[in-house]
């Protein structure tokens, strides 16, 4: 019974390159959340998606960042032209329709640690 | 807006001693409150949650927390620390019922160090 799977676990990019982070939610979950954890800080909400739709992106930087959750396949968080300040751990979480209605706790992945050199 | 304050970025205890990790929250609506634990290079694992009802909540690994509305607190305790409890602990709040989704606001975390 696989949980939320994120890959890669570690990603190193040079400044100016693109980073693509993948998240496969728990099977059957249609709600995906992305959170970012900067060094020595707590997790901060970035974006909430529900199959093909962005529901809330209030925590997403306005430029260079985008997220998608296609009908088929994993959710992707894309960071274009990365800068050193993008170095962080990016966590994905998912929930089912029922869990979302009940406000049940999210299922978190182990994160992708992005390092920008 | 909601916010969470965790007092003390690091807490050190001896094995067998009481663990107390502090969390205070701010919320304009009845909150749902959570404690998560993060082991090195891993994701978040839910320890316990408060939604409604009993204000003393028991979680996994012997942890418990008490919701005190008058103090806007949700401190995490464990009577006797174990070496395996060494990790980072995050308190989080969400807006509770009928929000449509779980938009968690996290504290900055408290690193628990356990010495033999």
Coordinates of N, CA and C in Angstrom, one line a residue, chain A residues 9-10 31 33 35 37 40-45 48 55-56 58-59 89 91 99-111 113, chain B residues 10 32 34 36 38-46 49 51 88 90 94 96-109 111:
Chain A
X9 N 14.6 12.1 -4.8 CA 14.8 12.4 -3.4 C 15.7 13.6 -3.2
X10 N 16.7 13.7 -4.1 CA 17.7 14.8 -4.1 C 17.9 15.3 -5.5
X31 N -6.5 14.9 -4.5 CA -6.2 16.2 -4.0 C -4.7 16.2 -3.6
X33 N -1.2 18.6 -2.5 CA -0.7 19.9 -2.0 C 0.8 19.9 -2.1
X35 N 4.2 21.8 -0.4 CA 4.7 22.6 0.7 C 6.2 22.8 0.5
X37 N 9.9 23.7 2.5 CA 10.5 23.9 3.8 C 11.9 24.5 3.5
X40 N 15.9 25.6 8.3 CA 15.6 26.1 9.6 C 14.2 26.7 9.7
X41 N 13.3 26.4 8.8 CA 12.0 26.9 8.9 C 11.0 25.8 8.9
X42 N 9.7 26.1 9.2 CA 8.7 25.2 9.0 C 8.2 25.1 7.6
X43 N 7.3 24.2 7.4 CA 6.7 24.0 6.0 C 5.8 25.2 5.7
X44 N 5.8 25.6 4.5 CA 4.9 26.7 4.0 C 4.1 26.2 2.8
X45 N 2.8 26.4 2.9 CA 1.9 26.0 1.8 C 2.3 26.8 0.5
X48 N -2.4 24.1 -4.0 CA -3.4 23.0 -3.8 C -4.0 22.7 -5.2
X55 N -6.6 24.8 -7.4 CA -7.6 25.4 -6.5 C -7.1 26.6 -5.7
X56 N -5.9 26.5 -5.2 CA -5.4 27.6 -4.5 C -3.9 27.7 -4.7
X58 N -2.0 30.4 -3.6 CA -1.7 31.7 -2.9 C -0.3 31.7 -2.3
X59 N 0.3 30.5 -2.1 CA 1.6 30.4 -1.5 C 2.7 30.2 -2.6
X89 N 13.6 21.9 0.9 CA 12.9 20.6 0.7 C 11.5 20.9 0.3
X91 N 7.8 19.3 -0.2 CA 7.0 18.2 0.2 C 5.7 18.2 -0.5
X99 N -11.5 12.2 2.7 CA -10.6 12.8 3.7 C -10.7 14.3 3.7
X100 N -10.8 14.8 2.5 CA -10.8 16.3 2.3 C -12.1 16.8 2.9
X101 N -13.2 16.2 2.7 CA -14.5 16.6 3.3 C -14.5 16.5 4.8
X102 N -13.8 15.5 5.3 CA -13.7 15.3 6.8 C -12.5 16.1 7.4
X103 N -11.8 16.8 6.6 CA -10.6 17.5 7.2 C -9.6 16.6 7.8
X104 N -9.5 15.4 7.3 CA -8.6 14.4 7.8 C -7.1 14.8 7.6
X105 N -6.2 14.4 8.4 CA -4.8 14.8 8.1 C -4.3 14.3 6.8
X106 N -3.4 15.1 6.2 CA -2.8 14.8 4.9 C -1.8 13.7 5.0
X107 N -1.6 13.0 3.9 CA -0.5 12.0 3.8 C 0.7 12.7 3.1
X108 N 1.8 12.8 3.8 CA 3.0 13.5 3.3 C 4.0 12.5 2.6
X109 N 4.6 12.9 1.6 CA 5.8 12.2 1.0 C 7.0 12.5 1.8
X110 N 8.1 11.9 1.4 CA 9.4 12.1 2.0 C 10.2 13.3 1.5
X111 N 9.6 14.0 0.5 CA 10.2 15.2 0.1 C 11.3 15.1 -1.0
X113 N 14.7 17.1 -1.9 CA 15.6 18.2 -1.5 C 16.4 18.8 -2.7
Chain B
X10 N 15.2 24.5 20.0 CA 15.9 23.3 20.4 C 15.5 23.0 21.9
X32 N -8.4 23.4 13.9 CA -7.9 22.1 14.1 C -6.4 22.2 14.3
X34 N -2.6 20.1 15.0 CA -1.8 18.9 14.7 C -0.4 19.0 15.3
X36 N 3.2 17.1 14.2 CA 3.9 16.2 13.3 C 5.3 16.0 13.7
X38 N 9.2 14.8 12.3 CA 10.0 14.6 11.1 C 11.4 14.1 11.5
X39 N 11.7 12.9 11.0 CA 13.0 12.3 11.2 C 13.9 12.8 10.1
X40 N 15.2 12.7 10.3 CA 16.1 13.2 9.3 C 15.9 12.7 7.9
X41 N 15.8 13.6 6.9 CA 15.7 13.2 5.5 C 14.4 12.4 5.3
X42 N 13.4 12.6 6.1 CA 12.1 12.0 5.9 C 11.0 13.0 5.8
X43 N 9.8 12.5 5.5 CA 8.6 13.4 5.4 C 8.0 13.5 6.8
X44 N 6.9 14.1 6.9 CA 6.2 14.3 8.1 C 5.3 13.2 8.5
X45 N 5.3 12.8 9.7 CA 4.4 11.8 10.2 C 3.5 12.4 11.3
X46 N 2.2 12.1 11.2 CA 1.3 12.7 12.1 C 1.4 12.0 13.5
X49 N -3.8 14.7 16.6 CA -4.6 15.9 16.1 C -5.7 16.2 17.1
X51 N -9.5 18.0 16.8 CA -10.5 18.6 16.0 C -11.6 19.2 16.9
X88 N 12.6 16.3 14.7 CA 12.1 17.7 14.7 C 10.6 17.6 14.8
X90 N 6.8 19.5 14.6 CA 6.1 20.7 14.1 C 4.7 20.7 14.6
X94 N -5.1 24.4 11.2 CA -5.9 24.6 10.0 C -7.2 25.2 10.4
X96 N -10.1 24.2 10.2 CA -11.2 23.4 10.7 C -12.3 23.1 9.7
X97 N -13.5 22.9 10.2 CA -14.5 22.3 9.4 C -14.9 23.2 8.2
X98 N -15.4 22.6 7.2 CA -16.0 23.3 6.0 C -15.0 24.3 5.4
X99 N -13.7 24.0 5.4 CA -12.8 24.9 4.7 C -12.6 24.5 3.3
X100 N -13.0 23.3 3.0 CA -12.8 22.8 1.6 C -11.5 22.1 1.4
X101 N -10.5 22.4 2.1 CA -9.3 21.7 2.0 C -8.4 22.0 3.2
X102 N -7.3 21.2 3.3 CA -6.4 21.3 4.4 C -5.3 22.2 4.1
X103 N -5.4 23.5 4.4 CA -4.3 24.4 4.2 C -3.7 24.6 5.6
X104 N -2.6 23.9 5.8 CA -2.0 23.9 7.1 C -1.0 25.0 7.2
X105 N -1.0 25.6 8.4 CA 0.0 26.6 8.8 C 0.9 26.0 9.8
X106 N 2.2 25.9 9.5 CA 3.1 25.3 10.4 C 3.9 26.2 11.3
X107 N 4.3 25.8 12.4 CA 5.3 26.5 13.2 C 6.7 26.2 12.6
X108 N 7.7 26.9 13.2 CA 9.0 26.8 12.7 C 9.7 25.5 13.2
X109 N 9.1 24.8 14.1 CA 9.7 23.5 14.5 C 10.5 23.6 15.7
X111 N 13.5 21.2 17.6 CA 14.3 20.0 17.5 C 14.5 19.4 18.9

